[in-house]
Amino acid sequence: MEKKIKGRVWKYGEDVNTDVIFPGKYTYTVNDPAEMGEHAMEDLDPEFAGKVQKNDVIIAGKNFGCGSSREQAAVCLKVKGVGAVIAPSFSRIYFRNGVNVGLPLITCKKAIDAFEHGDEIEIDFEKGEIKGAKGSFSFPPFNDFFFGIIDAGGLIPFTRKRLGIEA
Amino acid sequence: MPQTFAQKVLAKYAGKETVLEGEIVEVSPDVSMSHDNTAAISKTFEKIGVDKVDDPDRHVIVLDHCVPPANATFAENHKTVREFVKKQGIQYFYDTNNGICHQILAENGHCLPGIIMTGSDSHTTTYGAFGAFGTAATRSETAVIMATGKIWFRVPETMRFLFHGDFPAGVYAKDLALEILGMIKADGALYRAMEFDGPAAHLLSVSERMTLCNMAVEMGAKIGYVPPDQIVYDYLEGRAKSNYEPVFSDMDAEYESVTEIQFDDLEPNVACPHTVDNVHKVTDIAGESLEQVFIGTCTNARIDDLIIAAEVLRGKKVDPSLRLIVIPASRRIMIQASALGILTDLMEAGASIATPGCGPCMGNHLGVPATGEKVLSTANRNFKGRMGNRDSEVFLASPHTCAVSALKGCIADPREVEIDMEKVQDIIAKTEK
Ligand code: SF4
């Protein structure tokens, strides 16, 4: 995984739930990860899936990912190349699903108000630093373990790799 | 650097001096619990590609979500779990005749101060009643624990609650949990550790602490925690599965917030449909009609809860407009209730008593409501469809409120039927000995 990324901000409000990140109607019909990406954020921002670029960053309000425990709501952002999601808080299960599928999630209250939709943003995961026009903000740096899961592409492949079972 | 309980436990298990809030650490939990979902977990475990569970003694498996099985699908599921348990040599297996997982782990001394416990069930926060770090793991994560013995955690920030005073008549730990829920809402403690302390916290019984920590997850919390004390050590006497070393927050640890709660100011509460944080004082909704009352679940179906219900209902009759269903949390509790004559009291009052287990809590069987029906329950969740019918409504309250409501035929103020709490305490003390 790239330890530093640069991209643009997609800004959303509070309580972005898993139903708008990945609509429930697709949970049992769409199984291909790439296709999941095409429905990312569909009910909140229909432009998102078409326009998001690799390493773009989602910045949102509290309780990001609340609602159901569906893993697709993390997978769909990952396959779209989202570099990170920054929020003051995540639903616990979304945070775990995010990490377990290899999507970097950053809890940082202070950075939220310093960015607008479309702003440039830089993140250094190793140093734990978010940089933008209005200043820089720190978060607990990612460690090797975290990079390991993300690099392997998620918790299950990471576990197989660690146990010496090749995929 | 002074640290909170959550920081200290995670640092200890991660082999570090200190950890920062927000940091990710990897630890080996002492206990990993799973229930009927062990069948699905075992499939994921097999996909990882290892043959043997890393440490069979780490795993505690309880069949409780639909016991005895309501149909062939549940029966097959149980069979898969039994085969897995046998193949892997898992000794801590509690079959369908024991009771609800969280109660079973407590009764059998698996919950210990200062240890890390995971469970593939959201209400694993219950174990904080014993001073353990207890939190939910997803099914995949539980499969990974089976393979490697490890799981990662984000070190949570801690919200501290300080309790003072005494519960007024008709107010219990359930009302306290609902009070906090109404105050901070269902996302009020997202990913946080909730630490319950202050003089009044240490007057709470083990059962009451379990009710409170059980509901911490309803506020989004990663763990609930009551600093362990003599009450817990006494409970563990002769029960603890191993030696333990309690862990406490440092005196000058930093908390994200500190909230003081005076018990004397509390009133009986009810959570109204369809969210747990839709909390109202019982006086505001008294009179609401009901078709069913359910006293059961891992939140409130221990011996104290059943004694209270029996005190209310003894020698009286449940209102004919509704059904009362009582399901003790475990076989052991059912035996105690039977010895005390409580089961007879409740049945004479008109209650249906069912096999210890989750019962209708998540709508599997034994009391799924019909369309348009309203249920008052001692459970922890009232989401739409929770009890198995999207077109029914679920209200949550204490066993006392539930029992009085069953008598009156509608939601009623528990203070309408006073009970002698000293007598109740006396019976509990004798039973536990
Ligand atoms: S009683 Fe209800 S909340 Fe408790 S473990 Fe069973 S289903 Fe879950």
Coordinates of C-alpha atoms and ligand atoms in Angstrom, one line a residue:
Chain A
M1 CA 0.0 0.0 0.0
E2 CA 1.1 3.6 -0.6
K3 CA 2.2 5.1 2.7
K4 CA 1.4 8.6 1.4
I5 CA -1.5 9.6 -0.8
K6 CA -2.8 12.7 -2.5
G7 CA -6.3 13.3 -3.8
R8 CA -9.5 15.3 -3.7
V9 CA -12.1 15.5 -1.0
W10 CA -15.6 14.2 -1.3
K11 CA -17.5 15.7 1.6
Y12 CA -20.7 14.4 3.2
G13 CA -22.7 14.9 6.3
E14 CA -23.4 12.9 9.5
D15 CA -24.8 9.4 9.9
V16 CA -24.0 8.3 6.4
N17 CA -25.5 4.8 6.6
T18 CA -24.7 1.5 4.9
D19 CA -27.9 1.8 2.9
V20 CA -26.7 4.9 1.0
I21 CA -23.1 3.6 0.7
F22 CA -24.3 0.4 -0.8
P23 CA -28.1 0.0 -1.3
G24 CA -29.6 -3.0 0.4
K25 CA -31.4 -4.1 -2.8
Y26 CA -28.1 -5.2 -4.3
T27 CA -26.8 -7.1 -1.3
Y28 CA -27.9 -10.5 -2.6
T29 CA -27.9 -9.8 -6.3
V30 CA -24.5 -8.2 -6.9
N31 CA -21.5 -10.4 -6.0
D32 CA -18.8 -9.1 -8.2
P33 CA -16.6 -6.5 -6.3
A34 CA -16.1 -4.3 -9.4
E35 CA -19.8 -4.1 -10.0
M36 CA -20.2 -3.3 -6.3
G37 CA -18.1 -0.2 -6.9
E38 CA -20.5 1.0 -9.6
H39 CA -23.2 1.3 -7.0
A40 CA -21.0 3.0 -4.4
M41 CA -22.8 5.9 -2.6
E42 CA -25.6 5.6 -5.2
D43 CA -28.4 6.8 -3.0
L44 CA -26.4 9.7 -1.5
D45 CA -24.4 11.0 -4.5
P46 CA -25.2 9.5 -7.9
E47 CA -22.1 11.3 -9.4
F48 CA -19.7 9.6 -7.0
A49 CA -19.2 6.3 -8.7
G50 CA -18.6 7.8 -12.1
K51 CA -16.2 10.6 -11.1
V52 CA -14.2 9.4 -8.1
Q53 CA -10.5 9.1 -8.8
K54 CA -7.9 6.8 -7.2
N55 CA -6.8 8.1 -3.8
D56 CA -9.7 10.5 -3.4
V57 CA -10.7 10.9 0.2
I58 CA -14.2 10.8 1.7
I59 CA -14.6 13.2 4.7
A60 CA -17.9 12.8 6.6
G61 CA -19.6 13.6 9.9
K62 CA -20.0 11.4 12.9
N63 CA -21.2 7.8 12.8
F64 CA -20.1 6.9 9.3
G65 CA -21.3 3.5 8.2
C66 CA -24.1 3.1 10.7
G67 CA -26.8 0.6 9.9
S68 CA -26.3 -2.9 8.8
S69 CA -23.2 -5.0 9.1
R70 CA -22.9 -5.6 5.3
E71 CA -19.3 -5.9 4.2
Q72 CA -20.1 -4.6 0.7
A73 CA -20.4 -1.1 2.0
A74 CA -16.7 -1.2 2.6
V75 CA -15.7 -3.2 -0.4
C76 CA -17.5 -0.9 -2.8
L77 CA -15.3 2.1 -1.7
K78 CA -12.2 0.0 -1.7
V79 CA -12.6 -1.1 -5.3
K80 CA -13.3 2.4 -6.4
G81 CA -9.8 3.3 -5.2
V82 CA -10.9 5.5 -2.3
G83 CA -7.7 6.4 -0.5
A84 CA -9.2 6.8 3.0
V85 CA -12.4 7.8 4.8
I86 CA -12.0 10.4 7.5
A87 CA -14.8 10.9 10.1
P88 CA -15.0 11.9 13.7
S89 CA -16.5 8.5 14.4
F90 CA -17.4 5.3 12.6
S91 CA -19.9 2.6 13.5
R92 CA -17.8 0.0 15.2
I93 CA -18.8 -2.8 12.8
Y94 CA -18.1 -0.5 9.7
F95 CA -14.6 0.3 11.1
R96 CA -13.8 -3.4 11.5
N97 CA -15.2 -4.3 8.1
G98 CA -13.3 -1.5 6.6
V99 CA -10.0 -2.6 8.0
N100 CA -10.8 -6.3 7.3
V101 CA -11.3 -5.6 3.6
G102 CA -8.3 -3.2 3.4
L103 CA -10.0 0.2 3.4
P104 CA -8.1 2.9 5.4
L105 CA -10.4 4.6 7.9
I106 CA -9.2 7.5 9.9
T107 CA -10.9 8.8 13.1
C108 CA -10.0 12.5 13.3
K109 CA -12.4 15.1 14.6
K110 CA -10.3 18.2 13.9
A111 CA -9.8 17.7 10.2
I112 CA -13.4 17.6 9.3
D113 CA -14.2 21.3 9.2
A114 CA -10.9 22.2 7.5
F115 CA -12.0 20.6 4.2
E116 CA -14.6 21.4 1.6
H117 CA -15.9 19.3 -1.3
G118 CA -13.2 19.2 -4.0
D119 CA -10.3 20.4 -1.8
E120 CA -6.8 18.9 -2.3
I121 CA -5.7 16.6 0.5
E122 CA -2.6 14.7 1.5
I123 CA -2.4 11.8 4.0
D124 CA 0.8 10.3 5.4
F125 CA -0.4 7.0 7.0
E126 CA 3.0 6.2 8.5
K127 CA 3.4 9.6 10.2
G128 CA -0.3 9.9 11.0
E129 CA -0.7 13.3 9.3
I130 CA -3.5 14.9 7.2
K131 CA -2.5 18.0 5.2
G132 CA -4.6 20.5 3.4
A133 CA -4.8 24.3 2.6
K134 CA -6.1 25.1 6.1
G135 CA -3.4 23.2 8.1
S136 CA -2.3 19.8 9.1
F137 CA -3.9 17.4 11.6
S138 CA -2.6 14.3 13.3
F139 CA -4.1 10.8 13.9
P140 CA -2.6 7.7 15.4
P141 CA -0.2 6.4 12.7
F142 CA -0.9 3.0 11.0
N143 CA 1.4 0.3 12.1
D144 CA 2.9 -2.7 10.2
F145 CA 0.1 -4.9 11.2
F146 CA -2.4 -2.6 9.6
F147 CA -0.4 -2.1 6.5
G148 CA -0.1 -5.9 6.4
I149 CA -3.8 -6.5 6.3
I150 CA -4.3 -3.7 3.7
D151 CA -1.5 -5.0 1.5
A152 CA -2.7 -8.6 1.6
G153 CA -6.2 -7.4 0.6
G154 CA -8.0 -8.1 3.8
L155 CA -8.1 -10.2 6.9
I156 CA -8.7 -13.6 5.5
P157 CA -5.9 -13.4 2.8
F158 CA -3.6 -11.8 5.4
T159 CA -4.2 -14.8 7.7
R160 CA -3.5 -17.3 5.0
K161 CA -0.3 -15.5 4.1
R162 CA 0.8 -15.4 7.8
L163 CA 0.1 -19.1 8.2
G164 CA 2.1 -19.8 5.0
I165 CA -0.9 -21.0 3.1
E166 CA -0.7 -19.4 -0.4
A167 CA -3.8 -18.1 -2.0
Chain B
M1 CA 1.5 8.1 31.3
P2 CA -1.7 7.4 33.3
Q3 CA -4.0 5.0 31.4
T4 CA -7.6 3.8 31.4
F5 CA -8.6 0.2 32.0
A6 CA -9.1 -0.3 28.2
Q7 CA -5.6 1.1 27.5
K8 CA -4.0 -1.0 30.3
V9 CA -5.6 -4.3 29.3
L10 CA -4.8 -3.8 25.6
A11 CA -1.2 -2.7 26.3
K12 CA -0.7 -5.7 28.6
Y13 CA -1.9 -8.2 26.0
A14 CA 0.0 -6.4 23.2
G15 CA 3.2 -6.7 25.2
K16 CA 3.6 -2.9 25.4
E17 CA 4.1 -0.4 28.3
T18 CA 1.4 1.9 27.0
V19 CA -0.9 2.3 24.1
L20 CA -2.5 5.4 22.6
E21 CA -6.2 5.8 22.1
G22 CA -6.9 5.2 18.4
E23 CA -3.9 2.9 18.0
I24 CA -4.4 -0.6 16.5
V25 CA -3.1 -3.5 18.5
E26 CA -3.1 -7.2 18.0
V27 CA -3.9 -9.4 21.0
S28 CA -4.8 -13.0 21.8
P29 CA -8.1 -13.1 23.7
D30 CA -8.4 -15.6 26.6
V31 CA -11.9 -16.6 25.5
S32 CA -13.6 -16.6 22.2
M33 CA -17.3 -17.3 22.4
S34 CA -19.7 -18.3 19.6
H35 CA -23.2 -19.7 19.6
D36 CA -25.4 -21.2 17.0
N37 CA -23.5 -19.2 14.4
T38 CA -20.5 -21.5 15.0
A39 CA -21.8 -23.5 12.1
A40 CA -21.2 -20.6 9.7
I41 CA -17.9 -19.7 11.4
S42 CA -16.6 -23.2 11.0
K43 CA -17.2 -22.9 7.3
T44 CA -15.1 -19.8 7.1
F45 CA -12.5 -21.4 9.3
E46 CA -12.3 -24.3 6.9
K47 CA -11.8 -21.9 4.0
I48 CA -8.7 -20.4 5.6
G49 CA -7.1 -23.8 5.1
V50 CA -5.9 -25.0 8.5
D51 CA -7.1 -28.3 9.9
K52 CA -6.9 -27.7 13.6
V53 CA -8.1 -24.9 15.9
D54 CA -5.1 -23.0 17.3
D55 CA -6.1 -23.6 21.0
P56 CA -9.4 -25.5 21.5
D57 CA -9.6 -24.4 25.2
R58 CA -9.9 -20.7 24.1
H59 CA -13.2 -21.4 22.5
V60 CA -16.5 -21.6 24.4
I61 CA -19.5 -22.6 22.3
V62 CA -23.1 -22.4 23.5
L63 CA -26.2 -23.5 21.6
D64 CA -28.9 -21.1 22.7
H65 CA -30.5 -19.1 19.9
C66 CA -33.2 -21.6 19.0
V67 CA -33.3 -24.4 21.6
P68 CA -34.5 -27.0 21.4
P69 CA -34.5 -26.5 17.6
A70 CA -37.8 -25.2 16.1
N71 CA -37.4 -27.0 12.8
A72 CA -35.0 -29.1 10.7
T73 CA -32.8 -26.2 9.6
F74 CA -32.0 -25.3 13.2
A75 CA -31.5 -28.9 14.0
E76 CA -29.0 -29.4 11.1
N77 CA -27.2 -26.3 12.2
H78 CA -26.8 -27.6 15.8
K79 CA -25.6 -30.9 14.4
T80 CA -22.9 -29.2 12.3
V81 CA -21.7 -27.4 15.5
R82 CA -21.6 -30.6 17.5
E83 CA -19.6 -32.3 14.8
F84 CA -17.1 -29.4 14.6
V85 CA -16.8 -29.3 18.4
K86 CA -16.0 -33.1 18.5
K87 CA -13.6 -32.9 15.6
Q88 CA -11.7 -30.0 17.1
G89 CA -11.7 -31.3 20.7
I90 CA -13.4 -28.3 22.1
Q91 CA -14.2 -29.1 25.8
Y92 CA -16.2 -26.0 26.7
F93 CA -19.3 -26.8 24.7
Y94 CA -22.7 -26.2 26.2
D95 CA -25.4 -28.0 24.3
T96 CA -29.0 -26.9 23.9
N97 CA -30.1 -27.7 27.4
N98 CA -28.1 -25.0 29.2
G99 CA -29.3 -21.5 28.5
I100 CA -28.2 -18.2 27.0
C101 CA -24.6 -17.9 26.1
H102 CA -23.7 -14.8 28.1
Q103 CA -25.3 -16.2 31.2
I104 CA -23.6 -19.6 30.7
L105 CA -20.2 -18.0 30.4
A106 CA -20.8 -16.1 33.6
E107 CA -22.2 -19.0 35.6
N108 CA -19.4 -21.3 34.6
G109 CA -16.6 -18.9 35.6
H110 CA -15.3 -18.0 32.1
C111 CA -15.8 -14.3 32.7
L112 CA -12.9 -13.0 34.8
P113 CA -11.5 -9.7 35.8
G114 CA -8.7 -8.3 33.6
I115 CA -9.0 -10.8 30.8
I116 CA -9.9 -10.2 27.1
M117 CA -13.0 -12.0 25.8
T118 CA -14.5 -11.9 22.4
G119 CA -17.8 -13.2 21.2
S120 CA -19.4 -13.4 17.8
D121 CA -22.4 -11.7 19.4
S122 CA -22.9 -8.0 20.0
H123 CA -23.9 -8.4 23.7
T124 CA -20.4 -9.8 24.6
T125 CA -20.1 -6.4 26.3
T126 CA -21.9 -8.1 29.2
Y127 CA -18.6 -9.5 30.5
G128 CA -17.5 -6.1 31.6
A129 CA -19.7 -6.8 34.7
F130 CA -16.8 -8.9 35.9
G131 CA -14.1 -6.5 35.0
A132 CA -13.3 -8.3 31.7
F133 CA -12.6 -6.6 28.4
G134 CA -15.5 -8.2 26.5
T135 CA -16.4 -7.2 23.0
A136 CA -17.9 -8.5 19.8
A137 CA -16.0 -10.0 16.9
T138 CA -17.4 -10.6 13.4
R139 CA -17.9 -14.1 12.1
S140 CA -14.8 -13.9 9.9
E141 CA -12.8 -12.6 12.8
T142 CA -13.9 -15.4 15.0
A143 CA -12.8 -17.9 12.3
V144 CA -9.4 -16.1 12.2
I145 CA -9.1 -16.4 16.0
M146 CA -9.7 -20.1 15.6
A147 CA -6.9 -20.3 13.1
T148 CA -4.4 -17.9 14.7
G149 CA -5.6 -17.1 18.2
K150 CA -5.4 -13.4 17.3
I151 CA -7.6 -10.4 16.7
W152 CA -6.9 -6.7 16.3
F153 CA -8.5 -3.8 18.2
R154 CA -8.5 -0.1 18.0
V155 CA -7.8 1.2 21.4
P156 CA -11.0 3.0 22.5
E157 CA -11.5 6.3 24.2
T158 CA -13.3 6.0 27.5
M159 CA -16.4 7.7 28.7
R160 CA -16.7 7.5 32.5
F161 CA -20.0 7.4 34.4
L162 CA -20.1 8.0 38.1
F163 CA -23.0 6.7 40.1
H164 CA -24.3 8.0 43.4
G165 CA -27.2 7.3 45.7
D166 CA -29.8 4.6 45.8
F167 CA -32.5 3.4 43.4
P168 CA -35.9 4.6 44.5
A169 CA -38.8 2.1 44.6
G170 CA -39.5 0.5 41.2
V171 CA -36.2 1.6 39.7
Y172 CA -33.6 -1.0 38.6
A173 CA -30.4 -1.4 36.6
K174 CA -32.6 -1.7 33.5
D175 CA -34.0 1.8 34.1
L176 CA -30.5 3.1 34.6
A177 CA -29.4 1.7 31.3
L178 CA -32.4 3.1 29.5
E179 CA -31.8 6.5 31.2
I180 CA -28.3 6.6 29.9
L181 CA -29.5 5.5 26.4
G182 CA -32.1 8.3 26.4
M183 CA -29.5 10.8 27.4
I184 CA -26.6 9.9 25.0
K185 CA -28.6 8.0 22.3
A186 CA -27.8 4.9 20.3
D187 CA -24.6 6.4 18.9
G188 CA -23.6 8.2 22.1
A189 CA -20.8 5.8 22.9
L190 CA -19.7 4.8 19.4
Y191 CA -16.5 2.7 19.6
R192 CA -16.0 4.0 23.2
A193 CA -15.3 2.1 26.4
M194 CA -18.0 2.9 29.0
E195 CA -16.7 2.7 32.5
F196 CA -19.2 2.6 35.3
D197 CA -17.9 3.6 38.6
G198 CA -18.7 5.8 41.7
P199 CA -19.9 4.6 45.1
A200 CA -23.3 3.4 43.8
A201 CA -21.8 1.2 41.1
H202 CA -20.2 -0.9 43.8
L203 CA -23.6 -1.5 45.4
L204 CA -24.9 -3.1 42.2
S205 CA -25.2 -6.9 42.2
V206 CA -23.4 -9.0 39.6
S207 CA -26.8 -9.5 37.9
E208 CA -27.4 -5.7 37.8
R209 CA -23.9 -5.1 36.4
M210 CA -24.6 -7.6 33.7
T211 CA -27.8 -5.8 32.7
L212 CA -26.0 -2.5 32.5
C213 CA -22.9 -3.8 30.6
N214 CA -25.2 -5.8 28.3
M215 CA -26.9 -2.6 27.2
A216 CA -23.6 -0.7 26.7
V217 CA -23.5 -2.0 23.1
E218 CA -26.9 -0.4 22.4
M219 CA -25.1 2.9 22.8
G220 CA -22.5 1.8 20.3
A221 CA -19.9 1.0 22.9
K222 CA -17.0 -1.4 22.3
I223 CA -17.0 -2.5 26.0
G224 CA -18.8 -1.8 29.2
Y225 CA -16.8 -2.1 32.4
V226 CA -17.4 -2.0 36.1
P227 CA -14.2 -2.0 38.1
P228 CA -14.3 -5.4 39.9
D229 CA -14.7 -5.6 43.6
Q230 CA -15.5 -8.0 46.4
I231 CA -19.0 -8.6 45.0
V232 CA -17.4 -10.0 41.8
Y233 CA -14.6 -11.9 43.7
D234 CA -17.3 -13.6 45.9
Y235 CA -19.3 -14.6 42.8
L236 CA -16.2 -16.1 41.3
E237 CA -15.3 -18.1 44.3
G238 CA -15.4 -21.8 43.4
R239 CA -16.4 -20.9 39.9
A240 CA -13.4 -19.1 38.2
K241 CA -11.9 -21.2 35.4
S242 CA -8.5 -19.9 36.2
N243 CA -6.5 -17.4 38.3
Y244 CA -7.0 -13.8 37.4
E245 CA -5.5 -10.4 37.9
P246 CA -7.9 -7.5 38.0
V247 CA -7.0 -4.4 35.9
F248 CA -8.1 -0.9 36.9
S249 CA -7.9 2.6 35.4
D250 CA -5.1 4.7 36.8
M251 CA -6.2 7.4 39.3
D252 CA -5.4 10.2 37.0
A253 CA -6.3 8.6 33.7
E254 CA -7.8 10.9 31.0
Y255 CA -11.4 10.3 30.1
E256 CA -13.2 11.7 27.1
S257 CA -16.1 12.6 29.3
V258 CA -17.3 12.2 32.9
T259 CA -21.0 12.1 33.6
E260 CA -22.5 11.9 37.1
I261 CA -25.7 10.1 37.7
Q262 CA -27.8 10.4 40.9
F263 CA -29.8 7.2 41.3
D264 CA -32.3 8.9 43.6
D265 CA -33.5 11.1 40.6
L266 CA -34.3 8.1 38.4
E267 CA -37.7 6.9 37.5
P268 CA -38.9 3.7 35.8
N269 CA -38.3 4.0 32.0
V270 CA -39.6 2.4 28.9
A271 CA -37.9 2.3 25.5
C272 CA -40.6 2.7 22.8
P273 CA -40.7 1.4 19.2
H274 CA -38.5 1.1 17.1
T275 CA -35.3 2.3 18.6
V276 CA -33.7 1.5 22.0
D277 CA -33.0 5.2 22.6
N278 CA -36.7 6.2 22.2
V279 CA -36.9 6.3 26.0
H280 CA -39.9 7.7 27.9
K281 CA -40.8 7.7 31.6
V282 CA -43.3 5.0 32.3
T283 CA -45.7 7.6 33.6
D284 CA -45.8 9.2 30.1
I285 CA -46.9 6.1 28.3
A286 CA -48.8 4.1 31.0
G287 CA -52.1 2.8 29.6
E288 CA -50.7 1.7 26.2
S289 CA -52.4 -1.6 25.4
L290 CA -50.4 -4.8 25.1
E291 CA -50.9 -8.3 23.6
Q292 CA -47.8 -9.9 25.1
V293 CA -45.3 -9.5 27.9
F294 CA -42.0 -11.3 27.7
I295 CA -39.7 -11.7 30.7
G296 CA -36.5 -13.3 29.4
T297 CA -33.2 -12.8 27.6
C298 CA -29.6 -12.2 28.6
T299 CA -30.5 -8.7 29.8
N300 CA -33.1 -9.6 32.5
A301 CA -34.0 -13.2 33.2
R302 CA -31.8 -14.0 36.2
I303 CA -33.0 -15.2 39.5
D304 CA -33.4 -11.7 40.9
D305 CA -35.6 -10.8 37.9
L306 CA -37.8 -13.8 38.3
I307 CA -38.1 -13.3 42.1
I308 CA -39.3 -9.7 41.4
A309 CA -41.8 -10.9 38.8
A310 CA -43.1 -13.6 41.2
E311 CA -43.5 -11.1 44.1
V312 CA -45.7 -9.0 41.8
L313 CA -47.8 -11.9 40.4
R314 CA -48.1 -14.3 43.3
G315 CA -51.7 -15.1 44.1
K316 CA -52.9 -12.9 41.2
K317 CA -53.9 -13.4 37.6
V318 CA -52.3 -12.1 34.4
D319 CA -54.8 -9.9 32.6
P320 CA -56.8 -12.1 30.1
S321 CA -56.2 -9.6 27.3
L322 CA -52.5 -10.6 27.0
R323 CA -50.1 -13.5 27.2
L324 CA -47.2 -13.6 29.6
I325 CA -44.1 -15.6 28.5
V326 CA -41.3 -16.2 31.0
I327 CA -38.0 -17.8 30.0
P328 CA -35.2 -18.1 32.6
A329 CA -31.8 -17.3 31.2
S330 CA -30.3 -20.6 32.2
R331 CA -31.2 -24.1 33.4
R332 CA -29.5 -23.4 36.6
I333 CA -31.7 -20.3 37.2
M334 CA -34.7 -22.4 36.3
I335 CA -33.8 -25.0 38.9
Q336 CA -33.4 -22.2 41.5
A337 CA -36.7 -20.7 40.5
S338 CA -38.3 -24.1 40.7
A339 CA -36.9 -24.8 44.2
L340 CA -38.2 -21.4 45.4
G341 CA -41.7 -22.2 44.1
I342 CA -41.5 -19.2 41.7
L343 CA -42.3 -21.2 38.6
T344 CA -45.5 -22.4 40.3
D345 CA -46.4 -18.9 41.3
L346 CA -45.9 -17.6 37.8
M347 CA -47.7 -20.5 36.1
E348 CA -50.6 -20.1 38.6
A349 CA -50.8 -16.5 37.6
G350 CA -51.1 -17.6 33.9
A351 CA -47.6 -17.4 32.6
S352 CA -46.2 -19.8 29.9
I353 CA -42.7 -21.0 30.9
A354 CA -40.3 -22.1 28.2
T355 CA -36.9 -23.8 28.0
P356 CA -33.9 -21.5 28.9
G357 CA -32.5 -19.9 25.8
C358 CA -33.0 -16.8 23.7
G359 CA -36.6 -17.6 23.0
P360 CA -38.5 -15.0 21.0
C361 CA -35.8 -12.3 21.6
M362 CA -34.7 -12.3 18.0
G363 CA -37.9 -13.9 16.6
N364 CA -36.8 -17.5 16.2
H365 CA -39.6 -19.1 18.1
L366 CA -41.6 -19.3 21.4
G367 CA -43.6 -16.1 21.1
V368 CA -43.3 -14.3 17.8
P369 CA -46.0 -11.5 17.9
A370 CA -48.8 -11.3 15.3
T371 CA -49.2 -8.3 13.0
G372 CA -50.3 -5.2 14.8
E373 CA -49.5 -6.6 18.2
K374 CA -47.6 -4.8 20.9
V375 CA -45.1 -6.5 23.2
L376 CA -43.5 -5.3 26.4
S377 CA -40.2 -7.1 27.0
T378 CA -37.2 -7.2 29.3
A379 CA -34.9 -7.6 26.3
N380 CA -32.3 -5.1 25.0
R381 CA -33.5 -4.4 21.5
N382 CA -36.7 -3.3 19.9
F383 CA -35.8 -2.7 16.3
K384 CA -38.5 -3.2 13.7
G385 CA -38.9 -6.9 13.1
R386 CA -36.6 -7.8 16.0
M387 CA -39.1 -10.3 17.5
G388 CA -39.8 -11.8 14.1
N389 CA -42.6 -9.7 12.7
R390 CA -42.0 -6.3 11.1
D391 CA -45.5 -5.2 11.7
S392 CA -45.4 -5.6 15.5
E393 CA -44.1 -3.2 18.1
V394 CA -41.7 -3.9 21.0
F395 CA -41.3 -1.9 24.2
L396 CA -38.5 -2.5 26.7
A397 CA -38.6 -2.2 30.4
S398 CA -37.5 -3.8 33.7
P399 CA -39.0 -7.1 35.0
H400 CA -40.9 -5.2 37.7
T401 CA -42.6 -2.9 35.1
C402 CA -43.2 -6.0 32.8
A403 CA -44.8 -8.0 35.7
V404 CA -47.1 -5.1 36.8
S405 CA -48.1 -4.5 33.2
A406 CA -49.0 -8.1 32.7
L407 CA -51.3 -7.8 35.7
K408 CA -52.9 -4.6 34.4
G409 CA -53.2 -5.6 30.8
C410 CA -51.4 -2.5 29.6
I411 CA -48.1 -0.6 30.2
A412 CA -48.3 0.3 33.9
D413 CA -46.2 2.0 36.5
P414 CA -44.4 -0.6 38.5
R415 CA -44.9 1.5 41.7
E416 CA -48.6 0.5 41.5
V417 CA -47.6 -2.9 43.0
E418 CA -44.9 -2.3 45.5
I419 CA -42.6 -5.1 46.5
D420 CA -40.5 -5.6 49.6
M421 CA -37.0 -5.3 48.2
E422 CA -35.4 -6.4 51.5
K423 CA -37.3 -9.6 51.2
V424 CA -36.2 -10.0 47.6
Q425 CA -32.5 -9.4 48.6
D426 CA -32.9 -12.0 51.3
I427 CA -34.2 -14.6 49.0
I428 CA -31.4 -13.8 46.4
A429 CA -28.7 -14.1 49.1
K430 CA -30.0 -17.5 50.3
T431 CA -30.3 -18.8 46.7
E432 CA -26.8 -17.9 45.7
K433 CA -25.3 -19.6 48.6
Ligands
SF4_1 S1 -31.1 -13.3 24.5 FE1 -31.4 -12.0 22.8 S2 -29.8 -10.4 23.0 FE2 -29.3 -12.1 24.4 S3 -27.9 -13.4 23.2 FE3 -30.0 -14.2 22.9 S4 -30.7 -13.2 21.0 FE4 -28.9 -12.1 21.7

